[in-house]
């Protein structure tokens, strides 16, 4: 089947600008921009930088083997176990080895990580980590504190120009090389299309949570960057693997506020409305079982109408001090976690799939790089180990900067930052009318539990919605949804975040990553739909 790639093809300019274009103002994009200094960088962000990014909402912290007795090897081993057979060992070894250096970079940028009484970095424990290795900020404030420090550093760095409110719609591809982007200002409602060219383009647009009805992610995280890369011909990987967080707070909010896994680490337990501790018969580790197992346990209770509730009443002594973010969410919803249980539901939380990159963040297209949640480096396999995502973002964005810097000659001119367009107003981008239908079908058939018949129905619906798109930005989003559906139907087994009721076991022949381009996905759709 023919490719639907619609990337804008332009005549090659006489002389291409040396600047690096970074799409996305979350942790990966900003860290890459800082690490590229003093080379000229333009960051394009749909919202004011640091906002509209999942990184700012991270409650846990960064996994790093910096505590007493911990080792890089143990971190590697825990990640491989969580990833359920398909973690790329070379990638995770590099990532775990560089964790300490990147934590020290973040300290230099002003991130106030918690310290113990002797002044060493304090580390805490999380499910599926065999050692205490999560570096945090004031309990559950890590994401916010990291982003505040990075935004302040970016604003002070003369080599970084920021264009806020710029929504990138497409990549410019010339003779197979990515040479620029097409963007609209005013949060995507601007009349004029801006064409920006650069020596290299870095995609750092985050994940896909908003393809689902219940998600912990900001609205901006709906897979647009991944779909754009796919349409331009980039290779994707592991698109079937979506991680559902077991305990989003079930109060009908969109996005759903998160009740961090650390609460269960502290001893909080899960109950249904009949008072049964339903995780006990499901797994020897009960509430501390792997995230996908707990998510399925909660999903079953919610689906059966019994509901699921997190009981923190005896486990957490001073909720407001220990978990200020969750406490704030509960207060807003009128829940007192000291005397009441918190209603919870699984929510789309993290995407293990995305743009395939090598160990230095290079995609399969010349001139095009990617970092953060929009990538699939192979570090997470089929199921991400908690708190490895912020680590992956800083490690690989730094590697991109290091590799690229060696290839870029001049530094940024002194007045480079003067070209910035900044705003404190967070205008949410207008959402396509078919987004509601897309989120419904993704949740109904490509969520916590999947089966062949349901996924085929979902793919038919996605193809129908794609035909009705009439919008480049929605083409990007729906392309990602289509690739998730195709790869999920194609993988006839259950592994990590991908659970099929019609193939509930792992199968040896599927112990491998999925690598695919959009053209290859299109070619197998007719067979997949026949079943
Ligand atoms: C959590 O705090 O439960 C989320 C941590 C993560 O997803 O890494």
Coordinates of C-alpha atoms and ligand atoms in Angstrom, one line a residue:
X1 CA 0.0 0.0 0.0
X2 CA 1.3 3.5 -0.8
X3 CA 2.7 5.7 1.9
X4 CA 0.6 8.5 3.2
X5 CA 3.6 10.5 4.3
X6 CA 2.8 14.1 3.7
X7 CA 6.0 15.7 4.8
X8 CA 6.7 19.1 3.1
X9 CA 9.3 18.8 0.4
X10 CA 11.1 22.0 -0.4
X11 CA 13.9 23.0 -2.8
X12 CA 17.3 22.8 -1.0
X13 CA 18.2 26.3 0.2
X14 CA 21.6 27.7 -0.9
X15 CA 22.9 27.6 2.7
X16 CA 21.1 25.8 5.5
X17 CA 21.1 27.5 9.0
X18 CA 23.4 25.9 11.5
X19 CA 20.9 26.2 14.3
X20 CA 19.4 23.0 15.9
X21 CA 15.6 22.9 16.1
X22 CA 14.2 21.1 19.1
X23 CA 10.5 20.3 19.1
X24 CA 9.2 20.2 22.7
X25 CA 9.7 22.1 25.9
X26 CA 9.7 19.3 28.5
X27 CA 12.6 17.7 30.3
X28 CA 14.2 16.0 27.3
X29 CA 14.0 19.1 25.0
X30 CA 15.3 21.6 27.5
X31 CA 18.1 19.4 28.8
X32 CA 19.2 18.8 25.2
X33 CA 19.1 22.6 24.6
X34 CA 21.2 23.3 27.7
X35 CA 23.7 20.6 26.8
X36 CA 24.1 22.0 23.3
X37 CA 25.2 25.4 24.6
X38 CA 26.9 27.5 23.2
X39 CA 25.6 26.2 19.8
X40 CA 22.5 28.0 18.5
X41 CA 19.3 26.2 19.4
X42 CA 15.6 27.1 18.8
X43 CA 13.1 25.3 21.1
X44 CA 9.6 25.2 19.7
X45 CA 7.0 24.6 22.4
X46 CA 3.2 24.5 22.1
X47 CA 2.8 25.8 25.6
X48 CA 5.1 27.9 27.8
X49 CA 8.2 25.8 28.4
X50 CA 7.9 23.4 31.3
X51 CA 4.1 23.4 31.1
X52 CA 2.1 21.0 28.9
X53 CA 4.9 18.5 29.7
X54 CA 4.4 15.2 31.5
X55 CA 7.9 15.7 33.1
X56 CA 6.6 18.5 35.3
X57 CA 3.9 16.1 36.7
X58 CA 6.3 13.3 37.7
X59 CA 5.8 12.5 41.4
X60 CA 8.4 9.9 41.9
X61 CA 11.9 10.9 40.8
X62 CA 14.9 9.7 38.9
X63 CA 16.3 6.2 39.3
X64 CA 20.1 6.2 39.8
X65 CA 22.4 3.7 41.6
X66 CA 23.9 6.3 43.9
X67 CA 22.9 4.9 47.3
X68 CA 25.0 2.9 49.6
X69 CA 25.4 -0.7 48.4
X70 CA 23.6 -0.1 45.1
X71 CA 25.4 -0.8 41.8
X72 CA 24.8 -0.1 38.1
X73 CA 24.6 -3.9 37.5
X74 CA 21.7 -4.2 39.9
X75 CA 19.9 -1.3 38.3
X76 CA 20.5 -3.0 34.9
X77 CA 19.2 -6.3 36.2
X78 CA 16.0 -4.8 37.7
X79 CA 15.2 -3.0 34.5
X80 CA 15.7 -6.1 32.4
X81 CA 13.3 -8.1 34.6
X82 CA 10.7 -5.4 34.5
X83 CA 11.0 -5.1 30.7
X84 CA 9.9 -8.7 30.3
X85 CA 12.5 -10.1 28.0
X86 CA 12.9 -7.4 25.4
X87 CA 15.1 -4.7 27.0
X88 CA 18.2 -3.8 24.9
X89 CA 20.9 -4.6 27.3
X90 CA 23.6 -2.3 25.8
X91 CA 21.2 0.6 26.0
X92 CA 20.2 0.1 29.6
X93 CA 23.8 -0.5 30.7
X94 CA 24.8 2.8 29.2
X95 CA 21.8 4.6 30.7
X96 CA 22.4 3.2 34.2
X97 CA 26.1 4.0 34.0
X98 CA 25.5 7.6 33.1
X99 CA 22.8 8.2 35.8
X100 CA 25.1 9.6 38.4
X101 CA 26.7 12.1 36.1
X102 CA 23.3 13.4 34.9
X103 CA 22.0 13.7 38.5
X104 CA 25.1 15.9 39.1
X105 CA 24.3 18.0 36.0
X106 CA 20.8 18.5 37.3
X107 CA 22.2 19.6 40.7
X108 CA 24.4 22.1 38.8
X109 CA 21.3 23.5 37.1
X110 CA 19.9 24.0 40.6
X111 CA 17.6 21.0 41.2
X112 CA 17.2 20.7 45.0
X113 CA 17.3 16.9 45.3
X114 CA 16.6 15.6 48.9
X115 CA 19.7 14.9 51.0
X116 CA 20.2 12.9 54.1
X117 CA 21.6 14.2 57.4
X118 CA 25.2 13.8 56.2
X119 CA 24.5 15.7 53.0
X120 CA 24.5 12.7 50.7
X121 CA 21.7 12.3 48.1
X122 CA 18.7 10.7 49.8
X123 CA 17.4 7.6 47.9
X124 CA 14.1 5.9 48.4
X125 CA 12.6 2.5 47.4
X126 CA 10.0 1.8 44.7
X127 CA 8.3 -1.4 43.6
X128 CA 10.4 -3.7 41.4
X129 CA 13.7 -1.9 42.4
X130 CA 15.8 -4.2 44.5
X131 CA 17.6 -1.3 46.1
X132 CA 16.7 2.2 47.3
X133 CA 17.6 4.3 44.3
X134 CA 15.0 6.9 43.6
X135 CA 16.4 10.4 43.9
X136 CA 13.5 12.7 44.9
X137 CA 12.6 16.3 45.8
X138 CA 10.4 17.0 48.8
X139 CA 8.5 13.7 48.7
X140 CA 6.5 13.8 45.5
X141 CA 7.6 17.1 43.9
X142 CA 10.5 16.0 41.7
X143 CA 9.0 16.7 38.3
X144 CA 7.9 20.2 39.2
X145 CA 11.3 21.1 40.9
X146 CA 13.4 19.7 38.0
X147 CA 11.4 21.6 35.4
X148 CA 11.5 24.9 37.4
X149 CA 15.3 24.7 37.6
X150 CA 15.7 23.8 33.9
X151 CA 13.3 26.6 32.7
X152 CA 15.2 29.1 34.8
X153 CA 18.5 27.9 33.3
X154 CA 17.2 28.0 29.8
X155 CA 16.0 31.6 30.2
X156 CA 19.6 32.5 31.3
X157 CA 21.3 30.7 28.4
X158 CA 22.1 33.1 25.5
X159 CA 22.4 30.3 22.9
X160 CA 18.8 29.1 23.4
X161 CA 16.0 30.9 21.6
X162 CA 12.5 29.8 22.7
X163 CA 9.4 30.0 20.5
X164 CA 6.4 29.4 22.8
X165 CA 2.9 28.8 21.5
X166 CA 4.4 27.3 18.3
X167 CA 2.8 24.0 17.3
X168 CA 4.9 22.0 14.8
X169 CA 2.7 20.4 12.2
X170 CA 5.2 18.7 9.9
X171 CA 8.8 17.9 9.1
X172 CA 10.6 19.3 6.1
X173 CA 12.4 16.5 4.2
X174 CA 14.8 17.1 1.4
X175 CA 16.5 14.3 -0.5
X176 CA 15.7 12.0 2.5
X177 CA 17.2 14.4 5.1
X178 CA 15.2 16.2 7.7
X179 CA 16.1 19.8 7.3
X180 CA 13.4 21.7 9.2
X181 CA 9.9 22.1 10.5
X182 CA 6.6 23.7 9.6
X183 CA 4.8 25.4 12.5
X184 CA 1.9 27.6 13.4
X185 CA 2.1 30.1 16.2
X186 CA -0.7 31.2 18.7
X187 CA -1.0 27.7 20.1
X188 CA -1.6 26.4 16.6
X189 CA -4.3 28.9 15.6
X190 CA -2.0 31.3 13.8
X191 CA -3.0 32.0 10.1
X192 CA 0.5 31.8 8.8
X193 CA 2.7 28.7 8.4
X194 CA 6.3 29.3 9.6
X195 CA 9.0 27.3 7.9
X196 CA 12.2 27.0 10.0
X197 CA 15.3 25.2 8.7
X198 CA 18.3 24.0 10.7
X199 CA 21.3 21.7 10.6
X200 CA 19.5 19.1 12.7
X201 CA 16.0 18.6 14.2
X202 CA 15.3 16.9 17.6
X203 CA 11.9 15.5 18.4
X204 CA 11.1 15.7 22.1
X205 CA 7.3 15.8 22.1
X206 CA 6.5 13.3 24.9
X207 CA 4.0 10.4 25.0
X208 CA 0.6 9.3 23.9
X209 CA -1.6 9.2 27.1
X210 CA -4.3 11.5 25.6
X211 CA -5.1 8.9 23.0
X212 CA -7.0 7.3 25.9
X213 CA -10.0 8.4 27.8
X214 CA -8.4 8.0 31.2
X215 CA -4.8 9.2 31.4
X216 CA -2.3 10.9 33.8
X217 CA -0.7 12.8 30.9
X218 CA -1.3 16.5 29.8
X219 CA -3.5 17.1 26.7
X220 CA -0.4 17.8 24.6
X221 CA 0.7 14.2 25.0
X222 CA -1.3 12.6 22.2
X223 CA 1.4 11.1 20.0
X224 CA 1.6 14.0 17.4
X225 CA 5.4 14.0 17.2
X226 CA 5.6 10.3 16.8
X227 CA 3.0 10.3 14.0
X228 CA 4.8 13.2 12.3
X229 CA 8.1 11.2 12.4
X230 CA 6.3 8.1 11.0
X231 CA 4.7 10.1 8.2
X232 CA 8.2 11.4 7.2
X233 CA 9.4 7.8 7.0
X234 CA 11.2 7.3 10.3
X235 CA 11.4 3.8 11.8
X236 CA 9.3 3.2 14.9
X237 CA 9.7 0.6 17.6
X238 CA 7.6 -1.3 20.2
X239 CA 4.4 0.6 19.3
X240 CA 2.1 -2.0 21.0
X241 CA 3.5 -1.3 24.5
X242 CA 1.5 1.3 26.5
X243 CA 1.9 1.3 30.3
X244 CA -1.2 1.9 32.4
X245 CA -0.6 3.3 35.9
X246 CA -2.8 1.3 38.3
X247 CA -3.7 4.2 40.6
X248 CA -5.0 7.3 39.0
X249 CA -7.5 9.1 41.3
X250 CA -11.0 8.2 40.0
X251 CA -12.9 11.5 40.4
X252 CA -13.8 12.0 36.7
X253 CA -11.1 14.6 35.9
X254 CA -9.3 14.7 32.6
X255 CA -6.3 14.3 32.9
X256 CA -6.7 12.1 36.0
X257 CA -4.6 13.0 39.0
X258 CA -2.0 10.4 40.0
X259 CA -1.7 8.7 43.4
X260 CA 2.0 7.8 43.3
X261 CA 3.1 4.2 43.5
X262 CA 5.2 5.3 46.5
X263 CA 2.0 5.2 48.6
X264 CA 1.8 1.4 48.0
X265 CA 5.6 1.3 48.7
X266 CA 4.7 2.9 52.1
X267 CA 2.1 0.1 52.8
X268 CA -1.1 1.5 51.4
X269 CA -3.5 -1.3 50.4
X270 CA -6.1 -1.8 47.7
X271 CA -9.7 -2.8 48.5
X272 CA -13.0 -3.1 46.6
X273 CA -16.3 -1.8 47.8
X274 CA -17.0 -5.1 49.5
X275 CA -13.9 -4.4 51.6
X276 CA -11.9 -7.3 50.0
X277 CA -8.1 -6.9 49.5
X278 CA -8.4 -8.2 45.9
X279 CA -4.7 -8.2 45.1
X280 CA -3.9 -10.8 47.7
X281 CA -5.1 -13.8 45.6
X282 CA -3.7 -12.3 42.4
X283 CA 0.1 -12.1 43.1
X284 CA 2.5 -13.1 45.9
X285 CA 3.5 -9.4 46.1
X286 CA -0.1 -8.3 46.3
X287 CA -0.2 -4.4 45.9
X288 CA 3.6 -4.4 45.1
X289 CA 3.2 -6.7 42.1
X290 CA 4.4 -5.4 38.7
X291 CA 2.5 -2.4 37.5
X292 CA 0.6 -4.2 34.7
X293 CA -0.6 -7.0 37.1
X294 CA -1.9 -4.4 39.6
X295 CA -3.5 -2.4 36.7
X296 CA -5.3 -5.5 35.5
X297 CA -6.5 -6.3 39.1
X298 CA -8.0 -2.8 39.5
X299 CA -9.4 -2.8 36.0
X300 CA -11.3 -6.1 36.8
X301 CA -12.8 -4.6 40.0
X302 CA -13.9 -1.4 38.3
X303 CA -15.3 -3.3 35.3
X304 CA -17.3 -5.5 37.7
X305 CA -18.8 -2.5 39.3
X306 CA -17.2 -3.1 42.7
X307 CA -14.7 -0.2 42.3
X308 CA -11.2 0.0 43.7
X309 CA -9.9 2.1 46.6
X310 CA -6.5 2.9 48.0
X311 CA -6.4 2.8 51.8
X312 CA -3.6 5.0 53.1
X313 CA -5.1 5.6 56.5
X314 CA -2.7 3.7 58.6
X315 CA 0.3 3.6 56.2
X316 CA 0.9 7.3 55.8
X317 CA 1.2 9.4 59.0
X318 CA 1.5 12.9 57.8
X319 CA 0.0 12.9 54.3
X320 CA 0.3 16.7 53.6
X321 CA 4.0 16.7 54.5
X322 CA 5.0 13.3 52.9
X323 CA 2.9 13.5 49.7
X324 CA 1.9 17.1 49.2
X325 CA 1.0 16.7 45.5
X326 CA -1.4 13.8 46.1
X327 CA -2.8 15.5 49.2
X328 CA -3.6 18.6 47.1
X329 CA -5.4 16.5 44.5
X330 CA -7.4 14.8 47.2
X331 CA -8.3 18.1 48.9
X332 CA -9.5 19.4 45.5
X333 CA -11.7 16.3 45.1
X334 CA -13.1 16.6 48.7
X335 CA -11.3 13.5 49.9
X336 CA -9.5 13.4 53.2
X337 CA -7.0 10.6 52.8
X338 CA -6.4 10.4 56.6
X339 CA -9.9 9.3 57.1
X340 CA -11.2 8.1 53.7
X341 CA -10.0 5.7 51.1
X342 CA -9.1 7.1 47.7
X343 CA -11.0 5.8 44.6
X344 CA -8.6 4.7 41.9
X345 CA -8.6 3.5 38.3
X346 CA -5.9 2.5 35.8
X347 CA -4.8 5.3 33.5
X348 CA -2.6 5.5 30.3
X349 CA 0.6 6.7 31.8
X350 CA 3.7 5.9 29.8
X351 CA 4.6 4.8 26.3
X352 CA 7.4 2.3 25.8
X353 CA 7.1 2.6 22.0
X354 CA 8.0 5.5 19.8
X355 CA 10.6 6.8 17.3
X356 CA 13.4 4.2 17.1
X357 CA 16.8 5.7 18.1
X358 CA 20.3 4.4 18.4
X359 CA 22.5 4.8 21.5
X360 CA 23.2 8.4 20.6
X361 CA 19.6 9.4 19.9
X362 CA 19.8 9.3 16.1
X363 CA 16.7 8.2 14.3
X364 CA 16.7 6.2 11.0
X365 CA 16.4 9.5 9.1
X366 CA 19.5 11.7 8.5
X367 CA 19.4 15.0 10.4
X368 CA 16.6 13.8 12.7
X369 CA 17.1 12.8 16.4
X370 CA 14.7 12.1 19.2
X371 CA 14.7 11.9 23.0
X372 CA 12.4 11.4 25.9
X373 CA 9.1 9.6 25.9
X374 CA 8.5 10.0 22.1
X375 CA 11.4 7.6 21.5
X376 CA 11.8 3.9 21.8
X377 CA 15.5 3.4 22.8
X378 CA 14.9 -0.1 24.0
X379 CA 15.7 0.8 27.6
X380 CA 12.2 -0.1 28.8
X381 CA 11.4 -3.2 26.9
X382 CA 7.7 -4.2 27.2
X383 CA 7.2 -2.6 30.6
X384 CA 9.0 0.4 32.0
X385 CA 10.6 0.2 35.5
X386 CA 9.3 3.1 37.6
X387 CA 11.4 6.3 37.6
X388 CA 13.5 5.2 34.6
X389 CA 11.8 7.6 32.3
X390 CA 13.2 10.9 33.5
X391 CA 16.6 9.2 33.6
X392 CA 16.2 8.1 29.9
X393 CA 15.3 11.6 29.0
X394 CA 18.4 13.2 30.4
X395 CA 20.8 10.5 29.4
X396 CA 19.9 10.3 25.8
X397 CA 19.3 14.1 25.3
X398 CA 22.8 14.7 26.6
X399 CA 24.2 12.0 24.3
X400 CA 22.5 13.7 21.3
X401 CA 24.0 17.0 22.3
X402 CA 27.5 15.5 22.7
X403 CA 27.4 13.8 19.4
X404 CA 25.9 16.7 17.5
X405 CA 28.2 19.4 19.0
X406 CA 31.2 17.7 17.4
X407 CA 29.6 18.2 14.0
X408 CA 28.4 21.8 14.4
X409 CA 31.0 24.6 13.7
X410 CA 29.9 28.1 14.8
X411 CA 28.5 29.1 18.2
X412 CA 25.3 31.1 18.6
X413 CA 25.6 34.8 17.8
X414 CA 25.5 37.0 20.9
X415 CA 22.0 38.3 20.3
X416 CA 20.5 34.9 19.5
X417 CA 18.1 34.8 22.5
X418 CA 16.6 38.2 21.5
X419 CA 14.6 36.3 18.8
X420 CA 12.6 34.5 21.5
X421 CA 8.8 34.6 21.6
X422 CA 7.6 33.9 25.2
X423 CA 4.3 33.9 26.9
X424 CA 3.0 33.2 30.4
X425 CA -0.4 32.3 29.0
X426 CA -1.0 28.5 28.6
X427 CA -3.5 28.4 25.7
X428 CA -4.5 24.8 25.1
X429 CA -4.3 23.8 21.4
X430 CA -7.7 23.4 19.7
X431 CA -8.6 19.7 19.7
X432 CA -9.9 17.9 16.6
X433 CA -13.6 17.0 16.8
X434 CA -12.8 13.3 16.2
X435 CA -10.5 13.2 19.2
X436 CA -13.4 12.1 21.5
X437 CA -14.3 9.1 19.2
X438 CA -10.6 8.2 18.9
X439 CA -10.1 8.2 22.7
X440 CA -13.2 6.0 23.2
X441 CA -12.1 3.4 20.7
X442 CA -8.5 3.3 22.0
X443 CA -9.8 2.8 25.6
X444 CA -12.4 0.2 24.6
X445 CA -10.1 -2.0 22.6
X446 CA -6.4 -1.1 23.0
X447 CA -6.3 -0.5 26.7
X448 CA -5.5 -2.7 29.7
X449 CA -7.1 -5.8 28.2
X450 CA -7.0 -6.5 24.5
X451 CA -8.3 -9.2 22.1
X452 CA -8.0 -9.8 18.3
X453 CA -11.7 -9.1 17.5
X454 CA -11.8 -5.9 19.5
X455 CA -8.5 -4.6 18.1
X456 CA -9.6 -5.3 14.5
X457 CA -12.8 -3.3 15.2
X458 CA -10.7 -0.5 16.6
X459 CA -8.4 -0.5 13.6
X460 CA -11.4 -0.3 11.2
X461 CA -12.7 2.7 13.2
X462 CA -9.2 4.4 13.3
X463 CA -8.9 4.0 9.5
X464 CA -12.3 5.6 9.1
X465 CA -11.4 8.5 11.4
X466 CA -8.2 8.9 9.5
X467 CA -10.1 9.3 6.2
X468 CA -12.2 12.0 7.8
X469 CA -9.2 13.9 9.3
X470 CA -8.8 16.9 6.9
X471 CA -6.1 18.2 9.3
X472 CA -2.3 17.6 9.2
X473 CA -2.2 17.8 13.0
X474 CA -4.9 15.1 13.4
X475 CA -3.1 13.0 10.7
X476 CA -0.1 12.9 13.0
X477 CA -2.2 11.9 16.0
X478 CA -4.2 9.2 14.2
X479 CA -1.1 7.8 12.6
X480 CA 0.3 7.0 16.0
X481 CA -3.1 5.4 17.0
X482 CA -3.0 3.3 13.8
X483 CA 0.5 2.1 14.5
X484 CA -0.4 1.1 18.1
X485 CA -3.4 -0.9 16.7
X486 CA -1.4 -2.6 13.9
X487 CA 1.5 -3.6 16.2
X488 CA -0.8 -4.8 18.9
X489 CA -2.9 -7.0 16.5
X490 CA 0.3 -8.3 15.0
X491 CA 1.9 -9.4 18.3
X492 CA 0.0 -12.6 19.1
X493 CA 1.1 -13.0 22.7
X494 CA 1.0 -11.2 26.0
X495 CA 4.1 -9.5 27.3
X496 CA 4.5 -6.5 29.7
X497 CA 2.0 -3.7 29.0
X498 CA 0.5 -5.7 26.1
X499 CA -2.1 -8.2 27.5
X500 CA -4.3 -10.2 25.2
X501 CA -7.1 -12.3 26.6
X502 CA -7.0 -14.4 23.4
X503 CA -3.2 -15.0 23.8
X504 CA -2.7 -14.7 27.6
X505 CA 0.8 -16.3 27.6
X506 CA 4.3 -15.1 26.4
X507 CA 5.5 -16.9 23.3
X508 CA 9.2 -17.5 22.7
X509 CA 9.0 -16.5 19.0
X510 CA 7.9 -13.0 20.1
X511 CA 10.8 -12.4 22.5
X512 CA 12.0 -9.5 20.3
X513 CA 11.3 -5.9 19.7
X514 CA 9.0 -4.7 17.0
X515 CA 10.6 -2.5 14.4
X516 CA 8.3 -0.9 11.8
X517 CA 7.8 1.9 9.3
X518 CA 4.5 3.4 8.3
X519 CA 4.8 1.9 4.9
X520 CA 5.4 -1.6 6.4
X521 CA 2.4 -1.2 8.7
X522 CA 0.2 -0.2 5.8
X523 CA 1.3 -3.2 3.9
X524 CA 0.1 -5.7 6.5
X525 CA -3.2 -4.0 7.4
X526 CA -5.3 -6.0 4.9
X527 CA -4.0 -9.3 6.3
X528 CA -4.5 -8.2 9.9
X529 CA -8.1 -7.2 9.2
X530 CA -8.9 -10.6 7.8
X531 CA -7.8 -12.1 11.1
Ligands
LIG1 C1 4.5 7.1 40.4 O1 4.9 8.0 41.1 O2 3.8 6.2 40.7 C2 4.9 7.1 38.9 C3 6.4 6.9 38.8 C4 6.7 6.5 37.4 O3 5.8 6.3 36.6 O4 7.9 6.4 37.1

